[in-house]
């Protein structure tokens, strides 16, 4: 366990914004996490508490007055297997793309569409990350947490995790600190090619293996998203909004090319493309001082050079206001703004 007082936030967020927290604690085991809780109870570490991973889904707009918990519990372990499936446990501190890479190397199907998404495995389970037709909930079997309110370790079956679009029980109950995630993966060849751009690339290249799929996914992501080591961002800043089908049909009358994604029945809500809405408002590639909208993907906000968190947040509010004024659609941030 390592404790840092009055710690800079700069190394702990991919937006590259600076600030400070009263304390930051790095821990490597569940026992160390329990020891941290004892320090909190004794008043040796300040409240509030918040768990962070690589900070790839956080925008700090001010100093954090309490203690940040930075989990580094690692290890990937096969728990069980059958003729068609394998159950694999990963520590919450495992880098997510390292986990995906190991799945591909071992011939475990299911995680490949989520290649190159930044962050840690625990954060992936909290956020219910998704890309190219796959969400992480599709391969999760259970999630183990410490409830810092009562100090009890609890394991939540997939049906108890409350997963929704970029949502989960763990986002609603911040007292639940994820320590490990168990995945159920296929050992039988199966690809999810429901996302049209991925399907087209696979057909064009004749991909026929997990490594090919992973390479294509990585190529698509690199073509659309910035490298956070050179241009600060948190990936997609806004969620794709869900609207009633009748409202979508009214939008389509005015903008016939507006994309919408609904269920196969033709009923129920329709998911709009937030990136398309933002681009149609003229924001793609534009900036507000040191904060900007990425030139290759309007859904991504970037730190052009030394922007503060509040500058980026101010840009996000202007973008959302313009989208609402033009389309009557509210955008909600996918990023946690603190």
Coordinates of C-alpha atoms in Angstrom, one line a residue:
X1 CA 0.0 0.0 0.0
X2 CA 1.2 3.5 -0.9
X3 CA -0.3 6.7 0.5
X4 CA 0.3 10.0 -1.2
X5 CA -0.8 13.3 0.5
X6 CA -1.8 16.4 -1.5
X7 CA -1.4 14.4 -4.6
X8 CA -1.5 15.7 -8.2
X9 CA -4.4 14.4 -10.3
X10 CA -2.4 14.8 -13.6
X11 CA -1.2 11.1 -13.8
X12 CA -4.6 9.8 -12.9
X13 CA -6.8 11.0 -15.7
X14 CA -6.6 10.7 -19.5
X15 CA -8.0 14.2 -20.1
X16 CA -4.6 15.5 -18.9
X17 CA -6.1 18.1 -16.5
X18 CA -4.4 19.0 -13.3
X19 CA -5.6 19.4 -9.8
X20 CA -5.0 17.8 -6.4
X21 CA -6.7 15.4 -4.0
X22 CA -6.2 15.4 -0.3
X23 CA -4.9 11.8 -0.4
X24 CA -4.5 9.0 -2.9
X25 CA -3.9 5.4 -1.9
X26 CA -2.7 2.6 -4.2
X27 CA -3.4 -0.9 -3.0
X28 CA -2.5 -4.3 -4.5
X29 CA -4.7 -6.8 -2.5
X30 CA -8.1 -7.1 -1.0
X31 CA -6.5 -7.1 2.5
X32 CA -4.8 -3.8 1.8
X33 CA -8.2 -2.4 0.8
X34 CA -9.5 -3.5 4.2
X35 CA -6.5 -1.9 5.9
X36 CA -7.4 1.4 4.1
X37 CA -10.9 1.2 5.5
X38 CA -9.4 0.9 8.9
X39 CA -7.3 4.0 8.4
X40 CA -10.5 5.9 7.2
X41 CA -12.4 4.7 10.3
X42 CA -9.5 6.0 12.5
X43 CA -9.6 9.4 10.8
X44 CA -6.2 8.9 9.2
X45 CA -7.5 9.4 5.7
X46 CA -10.1 12.0 4.8
X47 CA -13.6 11.5 3.4
X48 CA -15.2 11.3 0.9
X49 CA -13.8 8.2 -0.8
X50 CA -13.8 7.5 -4.5
X51 CA -12.4 4.6 -6.5
X52 CA -10.6 5.4 -9.7
X53 CA -8.8 3.3 -12.3
X54 CA -6.8 5.0 -15.1
X55 CA -9.2 8.0 -15.0
X56 CA -10.3 7.3 -18.6
X57 CA -13.9 8.2 -17.9
X58 CA -13.5 11.1 -15.4
X59 CA -13.3 14.9 -15.9
X60 CA -11.9 16.7 -12.8
X61 CA -13.2 20.3 -12.7
X62 CA -11.8 21.0 -9.3
X63 CA -9.6 19.6 -6.5
X64 CA -11.0 16.4 -4.9
X65 CA -11.3 17.0 -1.1
X66 CA -11.1 13.4 0.1
X67 CA -9.3 10.2 -0.7
X68 CA -9.0 8.5 -4.1
X69 CA -8.6 4.7 -4.0
X70 CA -6.4 3.5 -6.9
X71 CA -6.8 -0.3 -7.1
X72 CA -4.0 -2.4 -8.6
X73 CA -5.2 -5.9 -7.9
X74 CA -3.9 -8.0 -10.8
X75 CA -3.9 -11.6 -12.0
X76 CA -5.9 -13.6 -14.5
X77 CA -7.1 -17.1 -13.5
X78 CA -9.1 -19.8 -15.2
X79 CA -11.7 -20.9 -12.6
X80 CA -13.6 -23.5 -14.7
X81 CA -14.2 -24.7 -18.2
X82 CA -16.5 -26.9 -20.3
X83 CA -16.5 -28.2 -23.8
X84 CA -17.8 -24.8 -25.0
X85 CA -17.0 -22.2 -22.3
X86 CA -14.4 -21.0 -19.9
X87 CA -14.8 -19.0 -16.7
X88 CA -12.0 -16.5 -16.2
X89 CA -11.4 -14.3 -13.1
X90 CA -9.5 -11.0 -13.6
X91 CA -8.3 -8.6 -10.9
X92 CA -9.9 -5.2 -11.0
X93 CA -6.5 -3.6 -11.6
X94 CA -5.8 -5.6 -14.8
X95 CA -5.4 -3.2 -17.7
X96 CA -8.5 -3.9 -19.8
X97 CA -6.8 -4.2 -23.2
X98 CA -4.2 -6.6 -21.6
X99 CA -7.2 -8.8 -20.6
X100 CA -8.6 -8.7 -24.1
X101 CA -5.2 -9.5 -25.6
X102 CA -4.9 -12.6 -23.3
X103 CA -8.4 -13.7 -24.3
X104 CA -7.4 -13.6 -28.0
X105 CA -4.1 -15.4 -27.3
X106 CA -5.9 -18.2 -25.5
X107 CA -8.7 -18.6 -28.0
X108 CA -11.5 -17.2 -25.8
X109 CA -14.2 -15.6 -27.8
X110 CA -16.3 -12.6 -26.7
X111 CA -14.1 -9.7 -25.6
X112 CA -12.4 -9.0 -29.0
X113 CA -14.8 -6.3 -30.1
X114 CA -13.8 -4.3 -26.9
X115 CA -10.2 -4.2 -27.9
X116 CA -8.2 -1.0 -27.2
X117 CA -10.7 0.6 -24.9
X118 CA -8.7 2.4 -22.2
X119 CA -9.1 1.7 -18.5
X120 CA -8.9 -1.2 -16.0
X121 CA -11.1 -4.3 -15.8
X122 CA -12.9 -3.1 -12.7
X123 CA -13.8 0.2 -14.4
X124 CA -15.0 -1.7 -17.4
X125 CA -17.5 -3.6 -15.2
X126 CA -18.7 -0.4 -13.5
X127 CA -19.2 1.5 -16.7
X128 CA -20.5 -1.4 -18.8
X129 CA -18.2 -0.4 -21.6
X130 CA -19.3 -1.2 -25.1
X131 CA -18.2 -1.0 -28.7
X132 CA -19.0 -2.5 -32.1
X133 CA -22.1 -4.3 -31.1
X134 CA -20.7 -5.7 -27.8
X135 CA -21.1 -4.6 -24.2
X136 CA -19.0 -6.0 -21.4
X137 CA -22.1 -7.3 -19.6
X138 CA -22.4 -9.8 -22.4
X139 CA -19.4 -11.7 -21.1
X140 CA -19.5 -11.0 -17.4
X141 CA -20.6 -13.8 -15.1
X142 CA -20.1 -12.1 -11.7
X143 CA -18.5 -9.1 -10.0
X144 CA -16.8 -9.2 -6.5
X145 CA -16.8 -6.0 -4.5
X146 CA -16.0 -4.6 -1.0
X147 CA -18.9 -2.6 0.3
X148 CA -17.1 0.2 2.1
X149 CA -20.3 1.1 4.0
X150 CA -20.3 -2.1 6.0
X151 CA -16.8 -3.6 5.2
X152 CA -18.3 -6.8 3.7
X153 CA -17.2 -8.5 0.5
X154 CA -20.1 -9.3 -1.8
X155 CA -20.3 -11.1 -5.1
X156 CA -23.0 -10.1 -7.5
X157 CA -24.3 -12.5 -10.2
X158 CA -24.7 -10.9 -13.6
X159 CA -28.5 -10.7 -13.0
X160 CA -27.9 -8.6 -9.9
X161 CA -25.5 -6.1 -11.5
X162 CA -28.3 -3.9 -12.9
X163 CA -26.6 -3.4 -16.2
X164 CA -28.0 -1.0 -18.8
X165 CA -26.5 1.3 -21.5
X166 CA -23.3 2.6 -19.8
X167 CA -24.9 1.9 -16.5
X168 CA -24.7 -0.5 -13.6
X169 CA -25.5 -1.1 -10.0
X170 CA -21.9 -0.1 -9.2
X171 CA -22.4 3.4 -10.7
X172 CA -25.4 3.9 -8.6
X173 CA -23.9 2.5 -5.4
X174 CA -20.5 4.2 -5.1
X175 CA -19.8 2.4 -1.9
X176 CA -19.2 -0.8 -3.9
X177 CA -15.5 -1.1 -4.8
X178 CA -14.9 -3.7 -7.4
X179 CA -12.0 -6.1 -6.6
X180 CA -12.4 -8.7 -9.3
X181 CA -14.6 -9.7 -12.3
X182 CA -15.4 -13.2 -13.5
X183 CA -16.1 -13.6 -17.2
X184 CA -17.8 -16.4 -19.1
X185 CA -16.2 -16.7 -22.5
X186 CA -16.8 -19.1 -25.5
X187 CA -14.1 -21.6 -26.6
X188 CA -16.1 -22.2 -29.8
X189 CA -15.5 -20.0 -32.8
X190 CA -18.1 -17.2 -32.8
X191 CA -17.8 -13.5 -33.8
X192 CA -20.2 -10.6 -33.2
X193 CA -20.3 -8.8 -36.6
X194 CA -23.6 -6.9 -35.9
X195 CA -21.8 -3.6 -36.2
X196 CA -21.9 -2.8 -40.0
X197 CA -18.5 -1.1 -40.2
X198 CA -16.8 -4.0 -38.5
X199 CA -18.7 -6.5 -40.7
X200 CA -17.7 -4.7 -43.9
X201 CA -14.0 -4.6 -42.8
X202 CA -14.0 -8.3 -41.9
X203 CA -15.6 -9.2 -45.3
X204 CA -13.2 -7.0 -47.2
X205 CA -10.1 -8.4 -45.5
X206 CA -11.3 -12.0 -45.2
X207 CA -10.7 -12.1 -41.5
X208 CA -11.1 -15.6 -40.0
X209 CA -9.5 -15.6 -36.6
X210 CA -9.7 -13.8 -33.2
X211 CA -6.4 -12.0 -33.9
X212 CA -7.7 -10.7 -37.2
X213 CA -10.9 -9.4 -35.6
X214 CA -8.8 -7.7 -32.8
X215 CA -6.5 -6.1 -35.4
X216 CA -9.5 -4.7 -37.4
X217 CA -11.2 -3.4 -34.2
X218 CA -7.9 -1.7 -33.2
X219 CA -7.5 -0.2 -36.6
X220 CA -11.0 1.2 -36.6
X221 CA -10.6 2.7 -33.2
X222 CA -7.2 4.3 -34.1
X223 CA -8.8 5.9 -37.2
X224 CA -11.5 7.6 -35.1
X225 CA -10.1 8.2 -31.6
X226 CA -7.1 10.1 -30.4
X227 CA -4.1 8.6 -28.6
X228 CA -4.6 9.9 -25.1
X229 CA -0.8 9.9 -24.5
X230 CA -0.6 12.8 -27.0
X231 CA -4.1 14.4 -27.0
X232 CA -6.1 14.3 -23.8
X233 CA -9.6 12.9 -24.0
X234 CA -11.9 10.4 -22.3
X235 CA -13.2 8.7 -25.5
X236 CA -16.9 9.2 -26.2
X237 CA -18.0 12.1 -24.0
X238 CA -21.7 11.8 -24.5
X239 CA -24.1 8.8 -24.4
X240 CA -26.1 8.1 -27.6
X241 CA -29.5 9.4 -26.6
X242 CA -32.6 7.1 -26.6
X243 CA -35.8 8.7 -27.9
X244 CA -39.4 7.5 -28.5
X245 CA -39.9 6.0 -32.0
X246 CA -42.6 8.5 -32.8
X247 CA -40.2 11.4 -32.0
X248 CA -37.6 9.7 -34.2
X249 CA -40.0 9.5 -37.1
X250 CA -40.7 13.2 -36.7
X251 CA -36.9 13.9 -36.8
X252 CA -36.6 11.7 -39.9
X253 CA -39.1 13.8 -41.8
X254 CA -36.9 16.8 -41.4
X255 CA -33.5 15.1 -41.6
X256 CA -34.0 11.9 -43.7
X257 CA -30.4 10.8 -43.2
X258 CA -30.5 10.8 -39.4
X259 CA -29.3 7.4 -38.2
X260 CA -31.4 5.5 -35.6
X261 CA -31.0 2.1 -34.1
X262 CA -33.9 0.2 -32.6
X263 CA -34.9 -3.4 -31.9
X264 CA -35.8 -5.7 -34.7
X265 CA -39.5 -5.6 -33.9
X266 CA -39.7 -2.0 -35.1
X267 CA -41.2 -1.0 -31.7
X268 CA -39.7 0.6 -28.6
X269 CA -37.2 3.5 -28.3
X270 CA -34.6 4.4 -30.9
X271 CA -30.9 5.1 -30.1
X272 CA -29.6 8.2 -32.0
X273 CA -26.0 8.9 -32.9
X274 CA -24.8 11.6 -30.6
X275 CA -21.8 12.1 -32.8
X276 CA -24.0 12.7 -35.9
X277 CA -26.1 15.2 -34.0
X278 CA -23.0 17.1 -32.8
X279 CA -21.5 17.1 -36.3
X280 CA -24.7 18.5 -37.8
X281 CA -24.5 21.4 -35.3
X282 CA -21.1 22.3 -36.8
X283 CA -19.0 21.4 -33.8
X284 CA -16.8 18.7 -35.4
X285 CA -13.2 20.0 -35.4
X286 CA -14.1 23.2 -33.7
X287 CA -12.7 24.5 -30.4
X288 CA -13.5 26.8 -27.4
X289 CA -10.1 28.1 -26.4
X290 CA -8.0 25.2 -25.2
X291 CA -10.8 22.6 -25.4
X292 CA -12.1 21.2 -28.6
X293 CA -14.2 18.7 -30.5
X294 CA -12.1 16.0 -32.1
X295 CA -11.7 16.5 -35.9
X296 CA -12.2 12.8 -36.7
X297 CA -15.1 12.0 -34.3
X298 CA -17.5 14.6 -33.0
X299 CA -18.4 12.5 -30.0
X300 CA -15.0 13.0 -28.5
X301 CA -13.9 16.2 -26.6
X302 CA -10.2 16.8 -26.4
X303 CA -7.7 18.8 -24.3
X304 CA -5.9 20.7 -27.1
X305 CA -3.2 22.3 -24.8
X306 CA -3.4 22.8 -21.1
X307 CA -7.2 23.1 -20.8
X308 CA -8.7 23.0 -17.3
X309 CA -11.5 20.6 -16.5
X310 CA -14.0 23.4 -16.3
X311 CA -13.0 24.6 -19.7
X312 CA -13.8 21.2 -21.1
X313 CA -17.0 21.0 -19.1
X314 CA -18.1 24.4 -20.5
X315 CA -17.5 23.2 -24.0
X316 CA -19.6 20.1 -23.3
X317 CA -22.5 22.3 -22.1
X318 CA -22.4 24.5 -25.2
X319 CA -22.4 21.4 -27.5
X320 CA -25.3 19.9 -25.6
X321 CA -27.2 23.2 -25.7
X322 CA -26.8 23.5 -29.5
X323 CA -28.0 19.9 -30.0
X324 CA -31.1 20.5 -27.9
X325 CA -31.8 23.8 -29.7
X326 CA -31.5 22.2 -33.1
X327 CA -33.0 18.8 -32.6
X328 CA -34.9 18.9 -29.2
X329 CA -32.7 16.1 -28.0
X330 CA -30.9 16.1 -24.6
X331 CA -27.4 14.8 -24.4
X332 CA -26.1 13.2 -21.2
X333 CA -22.4 12.8 -20.5
X334 CA -20.9 9.4 -20.4
X335 CA -18.0 10.9 -18.6
X336 CA -18.2 11.4 -14.8
X337 CA -17.8 15.1 -14.2
X338 CA -16.4 16.0 -10.7

